[in-house]
Amino acid sequence: MAAAVGNLRMRVSFSLKKAAFIAFAGAAVVFTTAFFVAPDPGALPPPAFVQSGSAGGAPAPPLYVYGNPAVSLENILVRVVYFMPKGSGGGVDDFAESAVFLKEEIFPQIAAFHSREFQGVSRVEFSLFSQPVFGVSDRNAYEKDFLDVSVSDPLRMIEQEVEGRILREGGDLYDATFARNVAGTYHILLIAYGAPIPSATFAGQEWRVPGMAGDAGTTTALVFRSMTDPQMRSLWPNAAAVIAHELLHTMGVPEQYDPRSSGLMAQRANRRDIMGSGVAEPIAATFIGDDVKRAMGLY
């Protein structure tokens, strides 16, 4: 899938035959030249937003949104909401099990990876909403947007529901503490979607989708049940890497290869960091490419 009418669309991580992961930008069947193709690890495209300095001419922060020195990433808060679509069969026990797994295993791994790769100049914290959110709609209503190539913002429906119910006053689950914006902090919304990974046929292959991020410029990402289920850790030892990959998209990092290209797997193999084939590795074994770090102000 690619960008429609020159606009960047959703970013999705895929698995093929349990091992191969690809991630791409786009939400339309019609492919355009707006793909970010990386035939080698150094071939990162120019940043989508290039500025020579931060707002007001002040020095750029030590880490910032990809290509945008005006937006600091020194402090990052990831709000995490466990969301169960109506009729998914999930319950409070599923949430409790995933909450322990996320807090004790996944979040610490991502925080350690983030600190290591960004040399301690940026701090990421996670805040998990205290209860599961039961959706007002069923899976079909949400998931038709996830993979509908004609939809400009595939996470819009679920994102609006979560924000309206939890982050805004008057919502039935509004929590002022959880919703509070912290000064000097970059806020991300991560939706832990409590339903199985969907699949789709693309280019004659069956693909499974463990996670995705919203439109370019948004700060919302979503991962499926297998990424947060401790019973699946042996099948998905790279769950933390998948989540970290999606979080990097919410920090502005673009995709690195063309999913419609006959050379897709070669492109992916050449991109060995977490934005390429490295997403298939346990998070402790992968890394963020220096070209990405440069575009985020680290060097």
PDB file of N, CA and C in Angstrom, residues 36-38 42-48 254-256:
ATOM      1  N   PHE A  36       9.030   5.583   0.785  1.00  0.00           N
ATOM      2  CA  PHE A  36      10.385   5.750   1.269  1.00  0.00           C
ATOM      3  C   PHE A  36      11.118   4.438   1.036  1.00  0.00           C
ATOM      4  N   VAL A  37      11.990   4.375   0.062  1.00  0.00           N
ATOM      5  CA  VAL A  37      12.685   3.152  -0.308  1.00  0.00           C
ATOM      6  C   VAL A  37      14.131   3.254   0.132  1.00  0.00           C
ATOM      7  N   ALA A  38      14.597   2.264   0.853  1.00  0.00           N
ATOM      8  CA  ALA A  38      15.970   2.280   1.330  1.00  0.00           C
ATOM      9  C   ALA A  38      16.727   1.081   0.785  1.00  0.00           C
ATOM     10  N   GLY A  42      21.967   3.508   4.564  1.00  0.00           N
ATOM     11  CA  GLY A  42      22.214   4.938   4.599  1.00  0.00           C
ATOM     12  C   GLY A  42      21.297   5.749   3.728  1.00  0.00           C
ATOM     13  N   ALA A  43      20.365   5.096   3.047  1.00  0.00           N
ATOM     14  CA  ALA A  43      19.548   5.806   2.068  1.00  0.00           C
ATOM     15  C   ALA A  43      18.251   6.311   2.670  1.00  0.00           C
ATOM     16  N   LEU A  44      18.343   7.075   3.732  1.00  0.00           N
ATOM     17  CA  LEU A  44      17.143   7.627   4.347  1.00  0.00           C
ATOM     18  C   LEU A  44      16.682   8.830   3.548  1.00  0.00           C
ATOM     19  N   PRO A  45      15.390   8.978   3.315  1.00  0.00           N
ATOM     20  CA  PRO A  45      14.884  10.116   2.557  1.00  0.00           C
ATOM     21  C   PRO A  45      15.007  11.397   3.364  1.00  0.00           C
ATOM     22  N   PRO A  46      14.941  12.546   2.702  1.00  0.00           N
ATOM     23  CA  PRO A  46      14.974  13.802   3.442  1.00  0.00           C
ATOM     24  C   PRO A  46      13.815  13.869   4.425  1.00  0.00           C
ATOM     25  N   PRO A  47      14.009  14.488   5.572  1.00  0.00           N
ATOM     26  CA  PRO A  47      12.917  14.618   6.529  1.00  0.00           C
ATOM     27  C   PRO A  47      11.717  15.303   5.917  1.00  0.00           C
ATOM     28  N   ALA A  48      10.526  14.908   6.375  1.00  0.00           N
ATOM     29  CA  ALA A  48       9.316  15.524   5.863  1.00  0.00           C
ATOM     30  C   ALA A  48       9.204  16.973   6.321  1.00  0.00           C
ATOM     31  N   PRO A 254      10.009   7.902   9.217  1.00  0.00           N
ATOM     32  CA  PRO A 254       9.274   7.332   8.085  1.00  0.00           C
ATOM     33  C   PRO A 254       9.689   5.903   7.783  1.00  0.00           C
ATOM     34  N   GLU A 255       8.935   5.278   6.892  1.00  0.00           N
ATOM     35  CA  GLU A 255       9.263   3.926   6.445  1.00  0.00           C
ATOM     36  C   GLU A 255      10.489   3.946   5.538  1.00  0.00           C
ATOM     37  N   GLN A 256      11.057   2.771   5.348  1.00  0.00           N
ATOM     38  CA  GLN A 256      12.347   2.677   4.683  1.00  0.00           C
ATOM     39  C   GLN A 256      12.362   1.846   3.408  1.00  0.00           C
TER      40      GLN A 256
END
